[in-house]
Short mmCIF file of N, CA and C in Angstrom, two decimals:
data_model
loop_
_atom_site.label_atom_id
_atom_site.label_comp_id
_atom_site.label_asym_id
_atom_site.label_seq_id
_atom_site.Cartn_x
_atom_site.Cartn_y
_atom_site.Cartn_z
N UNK A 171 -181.73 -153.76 -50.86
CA UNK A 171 -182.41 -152.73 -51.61
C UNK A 171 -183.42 -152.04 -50.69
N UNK A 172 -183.55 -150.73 -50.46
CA UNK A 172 -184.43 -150.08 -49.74
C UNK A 172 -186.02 -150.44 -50.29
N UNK A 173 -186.88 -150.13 -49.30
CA UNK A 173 -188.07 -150.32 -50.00
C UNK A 173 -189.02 -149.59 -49.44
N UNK A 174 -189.93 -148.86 -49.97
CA UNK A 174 -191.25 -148.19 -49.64
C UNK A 174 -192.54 -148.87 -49.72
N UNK A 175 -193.08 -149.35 -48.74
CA UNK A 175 -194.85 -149.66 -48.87
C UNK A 175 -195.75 -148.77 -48.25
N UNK A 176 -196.47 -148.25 -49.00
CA UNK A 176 -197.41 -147.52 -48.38
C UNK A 176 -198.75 -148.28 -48.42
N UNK A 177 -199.18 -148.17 -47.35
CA UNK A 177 -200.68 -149.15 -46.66
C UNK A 177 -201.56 -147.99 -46.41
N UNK A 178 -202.89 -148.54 -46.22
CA UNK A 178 -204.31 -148.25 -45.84
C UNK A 178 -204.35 -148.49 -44.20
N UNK A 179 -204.15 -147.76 -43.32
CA UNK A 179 -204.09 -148.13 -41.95
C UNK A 179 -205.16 -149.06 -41.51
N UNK A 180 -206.03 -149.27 -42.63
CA UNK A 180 -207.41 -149.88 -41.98
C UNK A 180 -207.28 -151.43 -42.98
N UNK A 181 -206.34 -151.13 -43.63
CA UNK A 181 -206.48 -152.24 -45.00
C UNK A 181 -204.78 -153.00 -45.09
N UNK A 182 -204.21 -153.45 -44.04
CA UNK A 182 -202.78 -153.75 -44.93
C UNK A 182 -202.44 -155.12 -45.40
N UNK A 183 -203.21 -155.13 -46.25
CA UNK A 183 -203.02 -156.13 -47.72
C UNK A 183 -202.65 -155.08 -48.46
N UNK A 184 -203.64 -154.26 -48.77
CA UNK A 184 -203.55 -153.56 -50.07
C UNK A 184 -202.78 -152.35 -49.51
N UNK A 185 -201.58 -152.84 -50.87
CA UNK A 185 -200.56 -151.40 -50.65
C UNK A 185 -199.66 -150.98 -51.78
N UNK A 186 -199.34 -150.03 -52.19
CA UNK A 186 -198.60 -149.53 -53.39
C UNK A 186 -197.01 -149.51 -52.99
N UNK A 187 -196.20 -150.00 -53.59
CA UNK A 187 -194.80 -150.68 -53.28
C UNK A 187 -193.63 -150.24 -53.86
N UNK A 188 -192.40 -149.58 -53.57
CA UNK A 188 -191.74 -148.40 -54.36
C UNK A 188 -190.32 -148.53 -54.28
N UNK A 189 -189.77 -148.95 -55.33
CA UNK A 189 -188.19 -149.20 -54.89
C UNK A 189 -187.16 -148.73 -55.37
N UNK A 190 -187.49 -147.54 -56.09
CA UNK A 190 -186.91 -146.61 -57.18
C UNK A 190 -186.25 -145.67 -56.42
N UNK A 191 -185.11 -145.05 -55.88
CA UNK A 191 -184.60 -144.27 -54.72
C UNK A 191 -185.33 -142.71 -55.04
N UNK A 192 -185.53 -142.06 -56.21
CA UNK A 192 -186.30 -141.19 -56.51
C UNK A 192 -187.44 -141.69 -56.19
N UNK A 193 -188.54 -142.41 -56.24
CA UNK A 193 -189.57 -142.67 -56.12
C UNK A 193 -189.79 -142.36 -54.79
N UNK A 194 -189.22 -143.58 -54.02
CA UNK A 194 -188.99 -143.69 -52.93
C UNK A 194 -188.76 -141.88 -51.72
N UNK A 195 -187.93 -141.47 -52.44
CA UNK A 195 -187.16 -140.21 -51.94
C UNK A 195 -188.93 -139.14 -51.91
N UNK A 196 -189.63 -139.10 -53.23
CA UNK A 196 -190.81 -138.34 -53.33
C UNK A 196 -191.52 -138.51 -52.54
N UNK A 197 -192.00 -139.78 -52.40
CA UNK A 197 -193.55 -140.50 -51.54
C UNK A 197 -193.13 -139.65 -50.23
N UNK A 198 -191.51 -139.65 -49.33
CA UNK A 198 -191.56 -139.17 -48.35
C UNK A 198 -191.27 -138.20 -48.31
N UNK A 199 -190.88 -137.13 -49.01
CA UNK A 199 -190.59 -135.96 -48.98
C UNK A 199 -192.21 -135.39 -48.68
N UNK A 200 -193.38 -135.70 -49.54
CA UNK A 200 -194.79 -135.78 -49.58
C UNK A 200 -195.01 -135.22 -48.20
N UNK A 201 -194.64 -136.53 -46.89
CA UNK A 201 -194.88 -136.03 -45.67
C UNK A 201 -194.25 -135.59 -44.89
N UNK A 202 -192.90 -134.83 -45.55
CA UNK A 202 -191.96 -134.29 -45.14
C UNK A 202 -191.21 -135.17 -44.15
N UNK A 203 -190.66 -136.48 -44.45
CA UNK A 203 -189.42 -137.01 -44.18
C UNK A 203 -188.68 -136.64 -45.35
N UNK A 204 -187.64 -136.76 -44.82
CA UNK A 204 -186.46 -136.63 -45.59
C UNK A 204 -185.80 -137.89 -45.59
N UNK A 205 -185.19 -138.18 -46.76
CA UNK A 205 -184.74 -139.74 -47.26
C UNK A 205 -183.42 -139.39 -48.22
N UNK A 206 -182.39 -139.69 -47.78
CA UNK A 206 -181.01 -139.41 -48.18
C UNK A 206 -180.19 -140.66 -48.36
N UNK A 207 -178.99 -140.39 -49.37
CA UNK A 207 -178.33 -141.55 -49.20
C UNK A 207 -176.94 -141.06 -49.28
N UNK A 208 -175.89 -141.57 -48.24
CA UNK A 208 -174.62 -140.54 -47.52
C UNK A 208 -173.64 -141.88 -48.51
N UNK A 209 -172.45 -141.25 -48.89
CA UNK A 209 -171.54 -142.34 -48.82
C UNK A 209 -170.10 -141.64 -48.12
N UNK A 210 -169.79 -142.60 -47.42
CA UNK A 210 -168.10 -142.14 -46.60
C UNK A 210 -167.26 -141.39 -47.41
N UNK A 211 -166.55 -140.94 -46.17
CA UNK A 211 -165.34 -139.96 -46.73
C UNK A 211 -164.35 -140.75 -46.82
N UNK A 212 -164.05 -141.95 -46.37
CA UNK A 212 -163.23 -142.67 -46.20
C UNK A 212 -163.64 -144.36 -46.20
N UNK A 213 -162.85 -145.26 -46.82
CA UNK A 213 -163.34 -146.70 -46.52
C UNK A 213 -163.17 -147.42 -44.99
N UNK A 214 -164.12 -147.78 -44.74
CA UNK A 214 -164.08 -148.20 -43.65
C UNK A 214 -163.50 -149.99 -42.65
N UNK A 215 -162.77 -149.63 -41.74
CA UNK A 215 -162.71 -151.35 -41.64
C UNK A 215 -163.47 -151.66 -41.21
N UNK A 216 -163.55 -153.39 -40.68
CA UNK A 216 -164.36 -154.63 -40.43
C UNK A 216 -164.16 -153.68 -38.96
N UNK A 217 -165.47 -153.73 -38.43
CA UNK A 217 -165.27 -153.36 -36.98
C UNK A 217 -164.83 -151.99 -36.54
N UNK A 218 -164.86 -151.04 -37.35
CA UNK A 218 -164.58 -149.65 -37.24
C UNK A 218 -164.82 -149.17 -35.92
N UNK A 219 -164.18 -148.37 -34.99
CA UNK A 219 -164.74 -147.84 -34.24
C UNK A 219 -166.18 -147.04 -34.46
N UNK A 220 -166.41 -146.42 -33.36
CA UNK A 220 -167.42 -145.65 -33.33
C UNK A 220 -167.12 -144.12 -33.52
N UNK A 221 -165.61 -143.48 -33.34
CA UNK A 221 -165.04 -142.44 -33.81
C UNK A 221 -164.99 -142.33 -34.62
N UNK A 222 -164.61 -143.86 -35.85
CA UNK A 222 -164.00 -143.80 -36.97
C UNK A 222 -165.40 -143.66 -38.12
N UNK A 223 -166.38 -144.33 -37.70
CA UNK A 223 -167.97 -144.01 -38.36
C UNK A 223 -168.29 -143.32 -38.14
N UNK A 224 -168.42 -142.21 -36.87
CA UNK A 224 -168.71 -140.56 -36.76
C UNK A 224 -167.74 -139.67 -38.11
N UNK A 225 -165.99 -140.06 -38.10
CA UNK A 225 -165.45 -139.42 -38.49
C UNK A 225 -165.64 -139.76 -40.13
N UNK A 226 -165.87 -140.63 -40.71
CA UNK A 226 -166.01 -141.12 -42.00
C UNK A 226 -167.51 -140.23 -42.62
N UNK A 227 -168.33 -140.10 -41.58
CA UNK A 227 -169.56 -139.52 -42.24
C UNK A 227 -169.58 -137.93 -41.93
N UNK A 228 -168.43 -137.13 -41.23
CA UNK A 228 -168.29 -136.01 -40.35
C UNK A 228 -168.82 -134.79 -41.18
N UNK A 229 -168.52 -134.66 -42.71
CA UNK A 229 -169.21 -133.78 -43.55
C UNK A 229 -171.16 -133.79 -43.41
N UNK A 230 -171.73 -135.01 -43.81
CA UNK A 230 -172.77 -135.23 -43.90
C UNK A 230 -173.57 -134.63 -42.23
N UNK A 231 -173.02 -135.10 -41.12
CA UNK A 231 -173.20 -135.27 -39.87
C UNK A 231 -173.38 -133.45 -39.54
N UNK A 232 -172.14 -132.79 -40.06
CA UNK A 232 -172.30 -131.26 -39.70
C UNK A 232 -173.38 -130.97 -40.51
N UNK A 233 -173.20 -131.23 -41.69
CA UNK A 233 -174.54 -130.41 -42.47
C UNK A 233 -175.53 -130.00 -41.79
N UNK A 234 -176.08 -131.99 -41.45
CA UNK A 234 -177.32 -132.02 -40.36
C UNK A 234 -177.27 -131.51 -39.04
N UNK A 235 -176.17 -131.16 -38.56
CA UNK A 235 -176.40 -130.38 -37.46
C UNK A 235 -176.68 -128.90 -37.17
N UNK A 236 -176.20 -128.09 -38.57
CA UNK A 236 -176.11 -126.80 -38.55
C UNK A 236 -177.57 -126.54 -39.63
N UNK A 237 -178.28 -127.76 -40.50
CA UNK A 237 -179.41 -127.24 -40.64
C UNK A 237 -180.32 -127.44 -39.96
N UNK A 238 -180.13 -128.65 -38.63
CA UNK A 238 -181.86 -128.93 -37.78
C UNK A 238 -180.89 -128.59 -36.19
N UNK A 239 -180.06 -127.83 -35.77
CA UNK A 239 -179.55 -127.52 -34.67
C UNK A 239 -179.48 -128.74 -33.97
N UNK A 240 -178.87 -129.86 -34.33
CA UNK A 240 -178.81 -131.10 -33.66
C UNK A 240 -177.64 -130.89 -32.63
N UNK A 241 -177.61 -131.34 -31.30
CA UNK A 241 -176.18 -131.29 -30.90
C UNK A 241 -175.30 -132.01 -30.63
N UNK A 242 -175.75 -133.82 -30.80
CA UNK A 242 -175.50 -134.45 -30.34
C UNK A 242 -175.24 -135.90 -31.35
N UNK A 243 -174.32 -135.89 -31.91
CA UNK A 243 -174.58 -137.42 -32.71
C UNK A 243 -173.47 -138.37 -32.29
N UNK A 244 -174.55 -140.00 -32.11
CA UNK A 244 -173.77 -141.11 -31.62
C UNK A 244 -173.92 -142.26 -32.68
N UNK A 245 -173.06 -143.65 -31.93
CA UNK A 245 -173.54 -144.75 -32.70
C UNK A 245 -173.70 -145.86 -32.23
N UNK A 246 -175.15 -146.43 -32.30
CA UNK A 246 -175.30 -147.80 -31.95
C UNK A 246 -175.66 -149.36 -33.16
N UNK A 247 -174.38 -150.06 -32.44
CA UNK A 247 -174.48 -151.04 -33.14
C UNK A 247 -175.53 -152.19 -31.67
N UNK A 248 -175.87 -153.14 -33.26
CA UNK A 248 -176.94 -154.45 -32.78
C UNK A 248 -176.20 -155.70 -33.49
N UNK A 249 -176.62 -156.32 -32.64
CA UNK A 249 -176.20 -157.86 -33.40
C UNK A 249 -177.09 -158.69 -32.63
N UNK A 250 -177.17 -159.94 -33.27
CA UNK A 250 -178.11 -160.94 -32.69
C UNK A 250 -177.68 -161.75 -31.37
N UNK A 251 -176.49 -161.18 -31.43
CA UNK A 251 -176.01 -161.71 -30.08
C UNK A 251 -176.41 -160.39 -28.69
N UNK A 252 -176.49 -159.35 -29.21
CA UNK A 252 -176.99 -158.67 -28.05
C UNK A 252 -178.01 -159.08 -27.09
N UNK A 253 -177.58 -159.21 -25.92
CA UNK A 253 -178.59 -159.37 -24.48
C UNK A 253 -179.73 -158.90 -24.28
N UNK A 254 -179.92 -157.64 -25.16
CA UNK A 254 -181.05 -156.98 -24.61
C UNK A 254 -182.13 -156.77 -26.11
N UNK A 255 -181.37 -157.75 -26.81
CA UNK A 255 -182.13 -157.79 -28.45
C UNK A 255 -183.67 -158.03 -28.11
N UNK A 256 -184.49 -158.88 -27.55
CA UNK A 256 -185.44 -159.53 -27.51
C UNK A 256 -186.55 -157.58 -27.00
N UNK A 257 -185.88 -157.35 -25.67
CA UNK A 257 -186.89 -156.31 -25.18
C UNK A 257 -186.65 -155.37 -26.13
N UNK A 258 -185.59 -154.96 -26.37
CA UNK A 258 -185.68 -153.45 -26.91
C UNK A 258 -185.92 -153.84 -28.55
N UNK A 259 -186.10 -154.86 -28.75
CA UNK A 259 -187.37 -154.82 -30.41
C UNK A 259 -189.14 -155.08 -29.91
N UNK A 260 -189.25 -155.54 -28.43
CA UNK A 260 -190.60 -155.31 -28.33
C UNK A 260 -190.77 -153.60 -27.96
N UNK A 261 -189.75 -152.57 -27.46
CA UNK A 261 -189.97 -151.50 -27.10
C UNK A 261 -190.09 -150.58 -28.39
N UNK A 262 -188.89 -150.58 -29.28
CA UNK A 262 -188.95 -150.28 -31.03
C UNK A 262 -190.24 -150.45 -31.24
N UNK A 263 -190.96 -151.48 -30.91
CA UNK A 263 -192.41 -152.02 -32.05
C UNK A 263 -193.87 -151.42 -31.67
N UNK A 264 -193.43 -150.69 -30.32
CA UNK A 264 -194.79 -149.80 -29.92
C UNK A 264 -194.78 -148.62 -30.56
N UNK A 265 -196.03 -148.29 -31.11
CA UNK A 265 -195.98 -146.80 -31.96
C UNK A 265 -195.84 -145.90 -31.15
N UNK A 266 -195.10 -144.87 -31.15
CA UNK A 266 -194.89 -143.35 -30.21
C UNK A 266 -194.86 -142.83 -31.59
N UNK A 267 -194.27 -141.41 -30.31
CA UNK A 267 -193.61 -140.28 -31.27
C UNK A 267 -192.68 -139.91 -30.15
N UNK A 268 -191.82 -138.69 -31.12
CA UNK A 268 -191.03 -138.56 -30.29
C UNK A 268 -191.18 -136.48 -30.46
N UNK A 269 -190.54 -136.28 -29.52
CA UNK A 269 -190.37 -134.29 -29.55
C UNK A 269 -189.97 -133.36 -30.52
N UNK A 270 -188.71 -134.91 -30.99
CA UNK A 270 -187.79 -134.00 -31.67
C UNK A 270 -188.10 -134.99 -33.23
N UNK A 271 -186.95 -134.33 -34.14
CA UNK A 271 -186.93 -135.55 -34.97
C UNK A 271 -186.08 -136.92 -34.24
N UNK A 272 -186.41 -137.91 -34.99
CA UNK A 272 -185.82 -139.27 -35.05
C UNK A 272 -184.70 -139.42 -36.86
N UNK A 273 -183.36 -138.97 -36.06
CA UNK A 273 -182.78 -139.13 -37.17
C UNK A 273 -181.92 -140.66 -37.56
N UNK A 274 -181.59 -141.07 -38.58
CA UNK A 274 -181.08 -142.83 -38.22
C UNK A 274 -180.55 -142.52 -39.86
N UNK A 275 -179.39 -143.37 -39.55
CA UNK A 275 -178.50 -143.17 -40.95
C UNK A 275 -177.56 -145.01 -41.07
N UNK A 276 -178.05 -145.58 -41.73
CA UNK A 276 -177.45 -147.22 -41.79
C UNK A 276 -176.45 -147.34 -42.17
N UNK A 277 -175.26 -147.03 -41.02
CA UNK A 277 -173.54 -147.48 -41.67
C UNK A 277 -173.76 -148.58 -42.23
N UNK A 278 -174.42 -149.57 -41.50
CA UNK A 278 -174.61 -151.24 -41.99
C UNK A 278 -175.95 -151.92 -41.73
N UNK A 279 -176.14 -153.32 -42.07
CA UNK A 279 -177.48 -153.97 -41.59
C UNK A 279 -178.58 -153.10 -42.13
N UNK A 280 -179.69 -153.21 -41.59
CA UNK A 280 -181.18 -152.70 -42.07
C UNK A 280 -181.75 -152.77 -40.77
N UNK A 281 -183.19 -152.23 -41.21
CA UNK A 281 -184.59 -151.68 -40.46
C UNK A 281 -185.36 -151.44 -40.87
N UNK A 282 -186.26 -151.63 -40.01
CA UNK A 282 -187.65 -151.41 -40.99
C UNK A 282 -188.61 -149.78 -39.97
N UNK A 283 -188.99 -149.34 -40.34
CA UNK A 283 -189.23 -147.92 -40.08
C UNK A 283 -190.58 -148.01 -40.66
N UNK A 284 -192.10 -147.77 -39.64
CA UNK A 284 -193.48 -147.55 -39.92
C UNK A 284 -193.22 -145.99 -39.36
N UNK A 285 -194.41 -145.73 -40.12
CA UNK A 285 -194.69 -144.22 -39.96
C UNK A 285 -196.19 -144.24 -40.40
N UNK A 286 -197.22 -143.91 -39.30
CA UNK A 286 -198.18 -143.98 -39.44
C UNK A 286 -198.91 -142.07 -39.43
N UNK A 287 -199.11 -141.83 -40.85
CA UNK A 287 -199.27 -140.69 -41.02
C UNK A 287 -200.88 -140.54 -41.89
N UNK A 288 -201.87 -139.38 -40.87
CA UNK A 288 -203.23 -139.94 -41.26
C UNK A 288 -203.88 -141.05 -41.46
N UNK A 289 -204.09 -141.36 -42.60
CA UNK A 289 -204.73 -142.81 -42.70
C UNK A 289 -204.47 -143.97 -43.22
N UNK A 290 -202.96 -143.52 -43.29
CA UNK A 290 -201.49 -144.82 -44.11
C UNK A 290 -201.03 -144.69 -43.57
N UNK A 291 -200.10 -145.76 -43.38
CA UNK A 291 -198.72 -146.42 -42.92
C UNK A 291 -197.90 -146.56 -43.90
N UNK A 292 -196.70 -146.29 -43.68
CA UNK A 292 -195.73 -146.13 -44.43
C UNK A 292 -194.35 -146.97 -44.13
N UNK A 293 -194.50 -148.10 -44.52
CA UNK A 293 -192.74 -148.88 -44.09
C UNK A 293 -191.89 -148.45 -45.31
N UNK A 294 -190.95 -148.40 -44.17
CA UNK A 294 -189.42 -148.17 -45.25
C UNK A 294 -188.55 -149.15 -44.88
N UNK A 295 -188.03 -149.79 -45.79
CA UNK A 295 -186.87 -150.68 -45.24
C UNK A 295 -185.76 -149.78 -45.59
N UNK A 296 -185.41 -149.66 -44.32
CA UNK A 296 -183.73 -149.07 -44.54
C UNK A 296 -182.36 -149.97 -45.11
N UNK A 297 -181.60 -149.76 -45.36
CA UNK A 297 -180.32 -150.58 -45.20
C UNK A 297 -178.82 -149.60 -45.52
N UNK A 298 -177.69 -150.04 -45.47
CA UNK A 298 -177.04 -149.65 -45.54
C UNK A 298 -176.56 -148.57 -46.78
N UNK A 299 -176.50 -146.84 -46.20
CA UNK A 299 -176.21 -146.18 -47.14
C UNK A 299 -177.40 -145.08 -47.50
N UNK A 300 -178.82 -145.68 -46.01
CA UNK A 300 -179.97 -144.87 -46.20
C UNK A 300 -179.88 -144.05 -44.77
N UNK A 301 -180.56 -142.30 -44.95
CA UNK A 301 -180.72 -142.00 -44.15
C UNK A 301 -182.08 -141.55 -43.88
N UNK A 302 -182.89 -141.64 -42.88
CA UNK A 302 -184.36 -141.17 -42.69
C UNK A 302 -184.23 -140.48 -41.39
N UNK A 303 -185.05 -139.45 -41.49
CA UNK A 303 -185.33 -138.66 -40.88
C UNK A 303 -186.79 -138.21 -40.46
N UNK A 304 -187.18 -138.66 -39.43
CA UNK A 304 -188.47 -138.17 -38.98
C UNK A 304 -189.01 -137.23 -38.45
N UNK A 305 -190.22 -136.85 -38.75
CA UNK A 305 -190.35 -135.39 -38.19
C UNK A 305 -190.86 -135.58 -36.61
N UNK A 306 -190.77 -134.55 -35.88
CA UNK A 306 -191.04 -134.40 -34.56
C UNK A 306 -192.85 -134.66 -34.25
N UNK A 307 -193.11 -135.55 -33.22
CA UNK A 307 -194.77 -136.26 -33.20
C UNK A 307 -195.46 -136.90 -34.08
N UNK A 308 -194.81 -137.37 -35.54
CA UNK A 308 -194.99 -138.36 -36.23
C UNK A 308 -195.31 -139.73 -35.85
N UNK A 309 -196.59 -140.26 -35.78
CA UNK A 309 -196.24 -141.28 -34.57
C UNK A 309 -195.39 -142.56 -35.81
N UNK A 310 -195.21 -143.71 -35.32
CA UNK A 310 -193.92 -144.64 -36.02
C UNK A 310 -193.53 -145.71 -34.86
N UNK A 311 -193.12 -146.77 -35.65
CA UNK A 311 -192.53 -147.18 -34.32
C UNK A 311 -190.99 -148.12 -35.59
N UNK A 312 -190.46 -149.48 -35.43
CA UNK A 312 -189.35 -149.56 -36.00
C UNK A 312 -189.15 -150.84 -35.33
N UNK A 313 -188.77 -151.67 -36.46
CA UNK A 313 -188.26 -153.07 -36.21
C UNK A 313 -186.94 -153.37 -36.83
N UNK A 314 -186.43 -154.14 -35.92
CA UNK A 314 -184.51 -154.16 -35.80
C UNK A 314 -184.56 -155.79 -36.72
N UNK A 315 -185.64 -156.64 -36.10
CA UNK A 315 -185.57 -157.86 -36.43
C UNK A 315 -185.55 -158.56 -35.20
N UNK A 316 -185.65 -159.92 -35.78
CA UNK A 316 -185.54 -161.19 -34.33
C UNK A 316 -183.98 -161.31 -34.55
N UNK A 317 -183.30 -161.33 -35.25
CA UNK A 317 -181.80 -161.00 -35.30
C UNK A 317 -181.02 -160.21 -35.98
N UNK A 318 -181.46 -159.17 -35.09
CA UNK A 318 -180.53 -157.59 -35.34
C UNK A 318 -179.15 -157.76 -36.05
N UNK A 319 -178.90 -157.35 -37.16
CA UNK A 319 -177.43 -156.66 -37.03
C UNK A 319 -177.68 -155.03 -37.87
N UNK A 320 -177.34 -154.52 -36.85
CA UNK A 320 -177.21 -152.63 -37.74
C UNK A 320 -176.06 -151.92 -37.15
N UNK A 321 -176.08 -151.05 -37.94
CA UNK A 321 -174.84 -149.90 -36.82
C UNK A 321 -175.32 -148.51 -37.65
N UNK A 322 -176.19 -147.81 -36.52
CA UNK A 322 -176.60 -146.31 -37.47
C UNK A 322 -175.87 -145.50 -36.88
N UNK A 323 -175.89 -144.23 -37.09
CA UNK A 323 -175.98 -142.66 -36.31
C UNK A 323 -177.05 -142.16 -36.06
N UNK A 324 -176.90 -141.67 -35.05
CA UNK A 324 -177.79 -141.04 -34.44
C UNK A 324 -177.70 -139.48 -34.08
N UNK A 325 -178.98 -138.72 -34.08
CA UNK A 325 -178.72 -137.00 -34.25
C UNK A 325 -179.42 -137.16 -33.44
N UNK A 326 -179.69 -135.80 -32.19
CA UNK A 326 -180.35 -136.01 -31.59
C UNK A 326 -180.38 -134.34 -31.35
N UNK A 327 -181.31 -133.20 -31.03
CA UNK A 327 -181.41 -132.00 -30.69
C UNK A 327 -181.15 -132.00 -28.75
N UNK A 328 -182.03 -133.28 -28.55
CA UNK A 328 -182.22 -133.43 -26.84
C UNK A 328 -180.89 -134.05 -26.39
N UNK A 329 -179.99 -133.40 -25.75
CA UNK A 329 -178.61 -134.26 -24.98
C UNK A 329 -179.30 -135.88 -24.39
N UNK A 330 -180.49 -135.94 -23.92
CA UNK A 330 -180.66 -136.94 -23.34
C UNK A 330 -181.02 -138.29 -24.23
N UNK A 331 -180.84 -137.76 -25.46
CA UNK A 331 -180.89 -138.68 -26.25
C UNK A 331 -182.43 -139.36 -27.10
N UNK A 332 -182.59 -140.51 -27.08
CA UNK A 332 -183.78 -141.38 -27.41
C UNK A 332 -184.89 -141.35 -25.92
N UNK A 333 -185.96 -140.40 -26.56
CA UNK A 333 -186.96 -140.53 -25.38
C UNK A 333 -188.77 -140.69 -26.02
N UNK A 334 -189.13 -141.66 -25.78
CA UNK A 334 -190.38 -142.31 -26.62
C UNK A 334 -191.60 -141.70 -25.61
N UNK A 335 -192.60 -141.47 -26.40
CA UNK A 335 -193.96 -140.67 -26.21
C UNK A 335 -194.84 -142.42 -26.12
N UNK A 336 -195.18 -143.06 -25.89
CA UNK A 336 -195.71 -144.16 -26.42
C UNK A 336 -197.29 -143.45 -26.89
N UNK A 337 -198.16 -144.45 -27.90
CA UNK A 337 -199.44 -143.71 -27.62
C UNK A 337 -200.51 -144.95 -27.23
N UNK A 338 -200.11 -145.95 -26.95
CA UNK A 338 -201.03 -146.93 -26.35
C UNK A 338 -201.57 -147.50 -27.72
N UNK A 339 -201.60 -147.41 -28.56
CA UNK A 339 -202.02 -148.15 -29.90
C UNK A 339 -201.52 -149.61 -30.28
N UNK A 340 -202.65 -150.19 -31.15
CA UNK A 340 -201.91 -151.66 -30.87
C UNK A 340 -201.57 -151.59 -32.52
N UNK A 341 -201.35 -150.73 -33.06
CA UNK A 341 -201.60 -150.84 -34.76
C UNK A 341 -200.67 -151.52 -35.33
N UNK A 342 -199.22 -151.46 -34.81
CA UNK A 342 -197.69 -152.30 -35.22
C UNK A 342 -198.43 -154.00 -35.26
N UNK A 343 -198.99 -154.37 -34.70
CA UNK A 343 -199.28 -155.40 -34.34
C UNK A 343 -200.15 -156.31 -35.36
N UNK A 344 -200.90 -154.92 -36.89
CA UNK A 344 -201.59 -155.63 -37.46
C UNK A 344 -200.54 -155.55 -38.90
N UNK A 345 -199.38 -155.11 -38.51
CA UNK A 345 -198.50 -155.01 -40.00
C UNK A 345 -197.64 -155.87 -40.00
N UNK A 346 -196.76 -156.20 -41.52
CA UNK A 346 -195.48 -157.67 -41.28
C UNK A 346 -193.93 -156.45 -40.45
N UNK A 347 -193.73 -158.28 -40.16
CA UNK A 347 -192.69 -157.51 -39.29
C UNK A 347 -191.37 -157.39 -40.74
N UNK A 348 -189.93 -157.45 -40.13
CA UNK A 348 -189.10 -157.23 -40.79
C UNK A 348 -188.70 -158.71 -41.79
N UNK A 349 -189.19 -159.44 -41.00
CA UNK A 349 -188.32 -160.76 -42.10
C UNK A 349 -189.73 -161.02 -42.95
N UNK A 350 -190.79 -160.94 -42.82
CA UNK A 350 -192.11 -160.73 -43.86
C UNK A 350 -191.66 -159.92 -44.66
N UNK A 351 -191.17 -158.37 -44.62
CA UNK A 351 -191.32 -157.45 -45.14
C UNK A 351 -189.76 -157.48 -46.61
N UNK A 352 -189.01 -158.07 -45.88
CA UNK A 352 -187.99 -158.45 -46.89
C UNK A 352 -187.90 -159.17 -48.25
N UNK A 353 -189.25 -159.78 -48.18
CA UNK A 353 -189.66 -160.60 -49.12
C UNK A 353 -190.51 -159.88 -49.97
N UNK A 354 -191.17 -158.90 -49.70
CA UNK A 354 -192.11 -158.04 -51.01
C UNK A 354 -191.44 -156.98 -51.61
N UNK A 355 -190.84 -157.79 -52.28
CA UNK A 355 -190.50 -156.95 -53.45
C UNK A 355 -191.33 -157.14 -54.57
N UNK A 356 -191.45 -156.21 -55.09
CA UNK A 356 -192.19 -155.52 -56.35
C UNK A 356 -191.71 -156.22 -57.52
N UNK A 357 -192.50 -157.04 -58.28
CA UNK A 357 -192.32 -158.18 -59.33
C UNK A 357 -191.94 -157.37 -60.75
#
C-alpha cells in the first residue's frame, strides 16, 4: 500500500499519515509533485525484459515525454543480491537535488522517496503501480532498503541520465529508514 507521511523537519515524531490514493495524490500535487498510478498495456512475465516493461507502459511513457520534453526513458532493476546494493543506498540517502525532474514509476518492489520541502519532509512509500515525479531542485533523497528489490522507469530530459547536486545536509539521517517506515500504517 503506498503511503504519505508528512513531518516537521525539526520534529519527526510528529506527523500526519495518508493512505487514501486521492489523499495521498492532493498533499503532493500541493507541492507540485505529481503522483500517478499507470497500469500495463499488456501482462507481463516473471522476468520481463527491459524492452518488454518500456513496451508494456509505452502509452503512459510518451505522454510523459511529449508533456515534460523528456528524451530518454530506461529501466533499472535491484535485488538484494546486487553488488553494489550497500553503496548506492548510502548514495540514494544523501539529500540533493537534481536539474531536472526525478521521474520513477514502480513496475515492481517499493521505495521510499523524502522530499524535504520548506519546513516538512515528506515520505512516500512507493510500490508497485506508483508513479512520482519530482520537481527540478527539490531537495529529497530515497531509500531502496538494506534489501532492494524494485524495477522502475526512468525519464530523464538530460541524455546523461541520473546526476545528483548533493547539499551536504545530514537531515536523512534523523528520519526512519524503509523497513521502519513500512510499519506505520495509519490505525
Amino acid at each position: 500500500m503506498s503511503l504519505l507521511t508528512i513531518y516537521s523537519n525539526h520534529s519527526p515524531s510528529n506527523a500526519a499519515i495518508f493512505s487514501a490514493f486521492d489523499d495521498i495524490e492532493a498533499q503532493l500535487n500541493a507541492i507540485s509533485v505529481q503522483f500517478e498510478r499507470w497500469v500495463a498495456q499488456k501482462i507481463l512475465p516473471q522476468n520481463a525484459s527491459n524492452d518488454d516493461v518500456l513496451e508494456a507502459y509505452s502509452d503512459s511513457i510518451a505522454r510523459l515525454k511529449q508533456q515534460y520534453g523528456f528524451q530518454t526513458a530506461d529501466v533499472i532493476k535491484l535485488d538484494a543480491s546486487h553488488p553494489d546494493k550497500v553503496a548506492m543506498r548510502e548514495k540514494f540517502l544523501r539529500e540533493h537535488t537534481h536539474s531536472e525532474f526525478e521521474v520513477r514509476f514502480f513496475v515492481e518492489g517499493c521505495g521510499l522517496f523524502y522530499l524535504h520541502v520548506e519546513d516538512k519532509v515528506y515520505s512516500i512509500l512507493c510500490e508497485k503501480g506508483d508513479l512520482i515525479s519530482v520537481p527540478a531542485n527539490v531537495a529529497h533523497w530515497f531509500d531502496m532498503g538494506e534489501y532492494p528489490h524494485l524495477a522502475c522507469i526512468r525519464l530523464f530530459t538530460n541524455p546523461k541520465g541520473w546526476i545528483a547536486n548533493f547539499t551536504g545536509s545530514d537531515i536523512a539521517s534523523h528520519f526512519p529508514i524503509l523497513e521502519t517506515n513500512q510499519g506505520e500504517l495509519p490505525a
